[in-house]
XYZ file of C-alpha atoms in Angstrom:
366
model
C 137.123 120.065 50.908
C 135.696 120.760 54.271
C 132.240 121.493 52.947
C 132.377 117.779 51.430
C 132.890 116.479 54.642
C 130.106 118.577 56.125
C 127.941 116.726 53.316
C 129.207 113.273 54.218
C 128.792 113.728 57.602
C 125.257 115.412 57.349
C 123.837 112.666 55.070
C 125.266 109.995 57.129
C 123.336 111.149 60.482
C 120.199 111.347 58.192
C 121.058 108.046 56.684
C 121.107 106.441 60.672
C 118.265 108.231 61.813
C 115.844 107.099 58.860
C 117.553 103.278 59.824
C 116.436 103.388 63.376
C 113.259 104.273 62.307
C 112.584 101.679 59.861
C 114.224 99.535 62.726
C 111.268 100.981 65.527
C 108.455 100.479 62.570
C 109.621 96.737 62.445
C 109.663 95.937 66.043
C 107.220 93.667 67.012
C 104.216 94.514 69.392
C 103.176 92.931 72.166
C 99.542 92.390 72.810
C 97.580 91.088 75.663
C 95.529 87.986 74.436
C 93.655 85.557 77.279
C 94.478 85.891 81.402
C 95.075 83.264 83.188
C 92.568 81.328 85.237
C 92.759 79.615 88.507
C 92.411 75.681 87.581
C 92.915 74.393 91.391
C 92.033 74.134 93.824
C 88.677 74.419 93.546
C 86.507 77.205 94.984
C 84.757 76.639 98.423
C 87.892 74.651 100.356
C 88.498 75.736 104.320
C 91.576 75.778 105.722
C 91.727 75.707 109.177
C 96.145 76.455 110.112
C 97.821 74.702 112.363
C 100.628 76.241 114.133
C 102.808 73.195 114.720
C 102.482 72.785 110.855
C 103.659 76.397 110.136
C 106.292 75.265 107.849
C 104.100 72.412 105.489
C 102.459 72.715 102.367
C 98.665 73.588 102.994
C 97.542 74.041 99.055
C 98.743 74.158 96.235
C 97.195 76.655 93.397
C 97.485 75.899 89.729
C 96.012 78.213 86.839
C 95.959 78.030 83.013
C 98.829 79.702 81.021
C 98.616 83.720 80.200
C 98.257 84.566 76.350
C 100.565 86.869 74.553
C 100.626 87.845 71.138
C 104.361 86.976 71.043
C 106.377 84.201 73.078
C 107.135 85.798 76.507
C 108.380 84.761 79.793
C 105.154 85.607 81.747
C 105.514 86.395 85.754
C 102.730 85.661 87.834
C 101.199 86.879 91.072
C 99.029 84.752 93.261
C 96.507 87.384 95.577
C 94.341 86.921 98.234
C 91.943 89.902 99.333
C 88.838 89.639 102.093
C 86.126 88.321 100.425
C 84.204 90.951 98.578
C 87.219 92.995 98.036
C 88.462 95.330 95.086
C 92.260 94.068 95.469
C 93.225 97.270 96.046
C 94.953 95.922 99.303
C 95.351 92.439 97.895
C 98.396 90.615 99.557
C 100.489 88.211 97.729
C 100.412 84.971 98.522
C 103.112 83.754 95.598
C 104.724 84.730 92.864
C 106.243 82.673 89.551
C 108.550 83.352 86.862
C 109.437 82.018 83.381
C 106.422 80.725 82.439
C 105.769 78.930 86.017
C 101.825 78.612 86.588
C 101.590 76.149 89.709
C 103.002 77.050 93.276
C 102.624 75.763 96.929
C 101.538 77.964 99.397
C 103.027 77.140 103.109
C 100.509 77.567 106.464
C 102.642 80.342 107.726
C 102.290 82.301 104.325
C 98.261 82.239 104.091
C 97.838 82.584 108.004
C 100.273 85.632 107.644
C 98.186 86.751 104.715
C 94.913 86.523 106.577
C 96.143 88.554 109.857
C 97.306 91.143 107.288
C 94.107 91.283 105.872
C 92.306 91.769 109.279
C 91.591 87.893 110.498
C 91.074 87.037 113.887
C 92.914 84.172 115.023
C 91.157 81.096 115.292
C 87.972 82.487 113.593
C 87.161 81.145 110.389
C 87.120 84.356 107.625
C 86.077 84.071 103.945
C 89.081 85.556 100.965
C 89.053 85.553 97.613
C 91.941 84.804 95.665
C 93.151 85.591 91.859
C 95.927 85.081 89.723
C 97.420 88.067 87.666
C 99.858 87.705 85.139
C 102.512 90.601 83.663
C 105.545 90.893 81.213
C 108.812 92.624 82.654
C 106.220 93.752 85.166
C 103.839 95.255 81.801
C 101.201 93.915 79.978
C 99.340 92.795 83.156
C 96.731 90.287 82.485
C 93.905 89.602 85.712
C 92.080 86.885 85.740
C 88.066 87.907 85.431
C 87.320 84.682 87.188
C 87.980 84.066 91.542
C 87.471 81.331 93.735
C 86.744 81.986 97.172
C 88.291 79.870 100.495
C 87.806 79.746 104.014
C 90.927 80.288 106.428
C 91.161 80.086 109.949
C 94.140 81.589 111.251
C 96.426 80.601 114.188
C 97.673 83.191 116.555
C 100.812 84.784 115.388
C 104.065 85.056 116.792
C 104.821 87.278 119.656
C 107.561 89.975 119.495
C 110.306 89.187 121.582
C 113.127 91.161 121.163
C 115.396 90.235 123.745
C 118.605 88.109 124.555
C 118.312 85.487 127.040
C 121.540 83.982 129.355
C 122.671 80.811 130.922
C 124.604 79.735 133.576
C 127.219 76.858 133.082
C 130.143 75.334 135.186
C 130.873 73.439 138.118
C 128.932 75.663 140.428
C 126.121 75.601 138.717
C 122.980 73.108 138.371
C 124.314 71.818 134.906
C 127.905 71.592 135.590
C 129.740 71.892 132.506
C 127.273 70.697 130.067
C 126.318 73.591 128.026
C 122.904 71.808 126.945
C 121.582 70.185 130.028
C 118.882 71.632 132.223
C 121.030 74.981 132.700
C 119.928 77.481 135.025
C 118.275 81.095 133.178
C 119.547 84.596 134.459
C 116.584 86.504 135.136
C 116.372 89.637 133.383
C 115.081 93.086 135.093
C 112.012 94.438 134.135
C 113.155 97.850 133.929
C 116.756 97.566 132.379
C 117.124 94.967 129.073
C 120.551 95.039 129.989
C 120.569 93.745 133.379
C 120.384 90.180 134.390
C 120.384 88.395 137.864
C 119.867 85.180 139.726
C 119.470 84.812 143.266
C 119.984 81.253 144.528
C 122.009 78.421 145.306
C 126.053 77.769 143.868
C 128.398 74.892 144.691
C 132.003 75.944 145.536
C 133.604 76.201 141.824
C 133.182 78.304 138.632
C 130.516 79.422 136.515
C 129.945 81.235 133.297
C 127.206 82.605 131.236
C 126.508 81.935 127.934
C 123.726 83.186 125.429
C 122.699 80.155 123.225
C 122.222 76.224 124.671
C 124.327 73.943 123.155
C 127.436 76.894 122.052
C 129.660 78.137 124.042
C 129.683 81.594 122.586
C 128.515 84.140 122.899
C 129.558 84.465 126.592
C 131.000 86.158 129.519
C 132.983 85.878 131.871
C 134.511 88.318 134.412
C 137.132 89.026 137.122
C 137.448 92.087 139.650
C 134.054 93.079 138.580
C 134.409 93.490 134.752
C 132.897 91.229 132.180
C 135.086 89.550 129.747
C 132.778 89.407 126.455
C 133.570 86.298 124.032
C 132.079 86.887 120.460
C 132.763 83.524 119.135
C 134.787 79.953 120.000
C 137.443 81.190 117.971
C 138.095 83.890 120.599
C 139.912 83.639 123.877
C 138.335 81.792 126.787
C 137.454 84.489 129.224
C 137.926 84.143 133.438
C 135.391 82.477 135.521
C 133.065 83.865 138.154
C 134.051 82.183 141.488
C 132.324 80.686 144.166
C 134.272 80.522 147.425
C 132.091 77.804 149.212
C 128.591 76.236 149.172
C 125.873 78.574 149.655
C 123.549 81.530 148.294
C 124.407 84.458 146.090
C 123.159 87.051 143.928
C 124.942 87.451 140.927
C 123.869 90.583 138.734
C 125.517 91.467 135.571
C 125.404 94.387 133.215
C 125.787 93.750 129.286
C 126.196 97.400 127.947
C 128.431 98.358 130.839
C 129.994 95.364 131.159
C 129.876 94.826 135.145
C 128.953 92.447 137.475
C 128.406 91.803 141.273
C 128.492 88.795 143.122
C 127.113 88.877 146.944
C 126.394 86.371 149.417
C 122.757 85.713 150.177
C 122.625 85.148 153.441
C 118.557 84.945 153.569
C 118.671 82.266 151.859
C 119.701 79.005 154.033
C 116.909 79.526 156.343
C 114.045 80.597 152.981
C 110.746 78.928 153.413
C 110.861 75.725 150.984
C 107.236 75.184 148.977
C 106.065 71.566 148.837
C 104.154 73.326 145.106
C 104.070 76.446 143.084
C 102.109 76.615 140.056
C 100.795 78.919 137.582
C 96.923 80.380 137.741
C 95.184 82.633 135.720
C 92.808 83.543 132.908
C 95.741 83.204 131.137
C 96.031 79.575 131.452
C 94.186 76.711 131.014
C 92.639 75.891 134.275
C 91.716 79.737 134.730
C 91.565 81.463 138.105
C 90.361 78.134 139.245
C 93.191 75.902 139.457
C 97.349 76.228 139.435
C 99.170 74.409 136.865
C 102.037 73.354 138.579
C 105.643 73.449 137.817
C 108.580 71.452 138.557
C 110.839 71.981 141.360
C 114.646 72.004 140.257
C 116.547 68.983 141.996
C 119.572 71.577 142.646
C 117.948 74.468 144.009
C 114.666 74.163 145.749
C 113.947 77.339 145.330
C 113.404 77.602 141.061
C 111.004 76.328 139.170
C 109.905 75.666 135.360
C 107.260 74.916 133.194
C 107.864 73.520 129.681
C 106.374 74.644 126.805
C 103.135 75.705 127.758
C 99.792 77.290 125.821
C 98.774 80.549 127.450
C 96.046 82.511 126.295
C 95.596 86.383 126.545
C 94.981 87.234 129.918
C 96.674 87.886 132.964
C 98.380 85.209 135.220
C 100.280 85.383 138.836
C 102.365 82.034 140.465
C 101.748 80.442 143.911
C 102.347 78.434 146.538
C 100.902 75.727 147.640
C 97.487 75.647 145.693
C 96.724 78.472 148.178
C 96.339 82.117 147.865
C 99.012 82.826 151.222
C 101.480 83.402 149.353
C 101.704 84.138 145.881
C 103.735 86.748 143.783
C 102.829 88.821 140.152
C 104.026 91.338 137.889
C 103.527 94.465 136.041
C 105.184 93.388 132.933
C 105.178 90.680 130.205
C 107.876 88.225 129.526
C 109.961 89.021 133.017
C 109.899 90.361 136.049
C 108.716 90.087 139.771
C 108.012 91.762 143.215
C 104.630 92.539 143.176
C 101.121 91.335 143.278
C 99.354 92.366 140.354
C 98.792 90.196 137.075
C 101.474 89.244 134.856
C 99.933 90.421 131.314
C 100.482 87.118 128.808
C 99.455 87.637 124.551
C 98.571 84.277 123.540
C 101.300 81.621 122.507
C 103.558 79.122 123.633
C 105.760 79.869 126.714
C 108.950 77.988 128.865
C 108.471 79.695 132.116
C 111.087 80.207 134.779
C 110.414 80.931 138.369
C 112.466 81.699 141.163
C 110.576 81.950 144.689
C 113.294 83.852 146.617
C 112.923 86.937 144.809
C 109.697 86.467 142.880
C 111.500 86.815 139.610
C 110.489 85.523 136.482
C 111.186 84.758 132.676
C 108.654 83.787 130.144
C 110.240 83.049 126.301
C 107.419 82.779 124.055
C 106.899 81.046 120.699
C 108.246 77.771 121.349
């Protein structure tokens, strides 16, 4: 009896084995049958970015459908290489699924796509571009045809990585409006972590928070320590404290959570500027000129510049459209204390100024 079942069982695993066979024999193949070609736009188009248009459409490609010998869902890949190129180190501009074969490319995509690909900003480069097509990333199909455009890149963003502090409260030049002119804590050159402002404080309380317009992040403090508030669902932390009209220094420490708050005595009998202004290679009017900045109606002491196009260069601030006095900087974005020239990459800056102490923040990409 058992050697019966031994048959059964035998002749049954032959039995599925010749099925799935037949079964592989019968599936169908898939062959490749026409690639795609680029339709529009057409070839020979410049396209000279605009920054403040980063976000817009600035083309939009369209291509005839892939062949398959079978009905697929067809992917397809929009590249751009230099012109000349093998695609070897093609970027992609866009890609499509289900059968998709028209997409819009934004400014910041192709501009991106032509710094990758070795572009100089604001010098107009020749790229080819071709559409490939695949199935469950097989089967790729390239198109034999091309059309070649002209881009001119913008100037890409510059790499800030770091956080950036208000003041707010009664003692300060905003009072309690969280969105309103509020006074920037000037961050150390040497320490990320450390951030100061030397200047003047009505009797009252003050704060500092992170973001204009949301009151948190932020800190607060008492005895010293900083009193860290994550989010507005959190508890309102203690206000710093200013005993009576005058100058301080306030410094604060983020990672170890500390603070000072000094009187500043120098600073009721400081020299008062009638100007101060940026000058530079860095900036428009060159080592010419200074671009001046506005004097804050609370504290005569800081100034700012709205959002302003620097180039790469160097640039120093002064007083008075005269070279008596004037203060630098050894490093980009903030700073202070010496003479030499503030290095600047090329973008768009809100600079902060504070003559007391020569300290300064620039926040590109605005």
């Amino acid at each position: 009896m058992k050697n019966i079942y031994k048959v059964l069982i035998a002749f049954i695993g032959v039995l599925a084995v010749s099925c799935n066979a037949d079964a592989v024999d019968e599936r169908p193949i898939l062959d490749t049958v026409l690639a795609p070609e680029i339709t529009a736009p057409t070839t020979g188009q410049n396209y000279v970015l605009d920054v403040e248009k980063a976000s817009e459409e600035v083309a939009k490609f369209k291509w005839s459908a892939a062949e398959y010998s079978n009905t697929v869902s067809i992917r397809y890949s929009l590249l751009i290489d230099k012109k000349g190129g093998d695609f070897t180190g093609a970027k992609v501009l866009e890609a499509t699924t289900n059968n998709v074969t028209e997409v819009s490319v934004l400014a910041k995509d192709l501009n991106q796509a032509a710094i990758d690909l070795g572009g100089v900003p604001e010098v107009a480069a020749q790229y080819d571009v071709k559409i490939t097509s695949n199935v469950s990333s097989g089967f790729v199909q390239v198109s034999k045809g091309l059309i070649s455009i002209t881009v001119t890149p913008y100037v890409g963003k510059v790499d800030y990585k770091f956080d950036d502090w208000y003041l707010v409260g009664d003692a300060s030049a905003s009072g309690w409006d969280n969105n309103k002119g509020n006074q920037i804590l000037f961050r150390s050159a040497t320490n990320a972590n450390e951030y100061k402002f030397t200047g003047f404080f009505k009797k009252g309380v003050f704060k500092a928070i992170k973001n204009l317009g949301s009151w948190a992040p932020m800190y607060g403090g008492k005895d010293g320590s900083l009193i860290y508030r994550a989010t507005e669902g959190d508890a309102d932390p203690a206000s710093f404290e200013i005993a009576a009209d005058g100058y301080y220094t306030f410094v604060m420490d983020v990672q170890k959570l500390t603070y000072k708050l000094t009187p500043y005595a120098a600073g009721a009998t400081a020299t008062v500027y009638n100007t101060v202004g940026i000058i530079g290679d860095a900036t428009a009017k060159g080592w010419d000129a200074s671009t001046p900045m506005v004097k804050s109606a609370f504290n005569a002491h800081i100034w700012t510049l709205g959002v302003t196009s620097l180039n790469d260069g160097g640039m120093k601030f002064r007083a008075n459209d005269a070279w008596d006095v004037s203060w630098g900087g050894s490093t980009a974005f903030s700073g202070g204390g010496n003479g030499e020239n503030i290095p600047v990459a090329k973008s768009k800056y809100l600079i902060y100024f504070n003559d007391l102490d020569g300290s300064y923040v620039m926040i590109p990409n605005q």
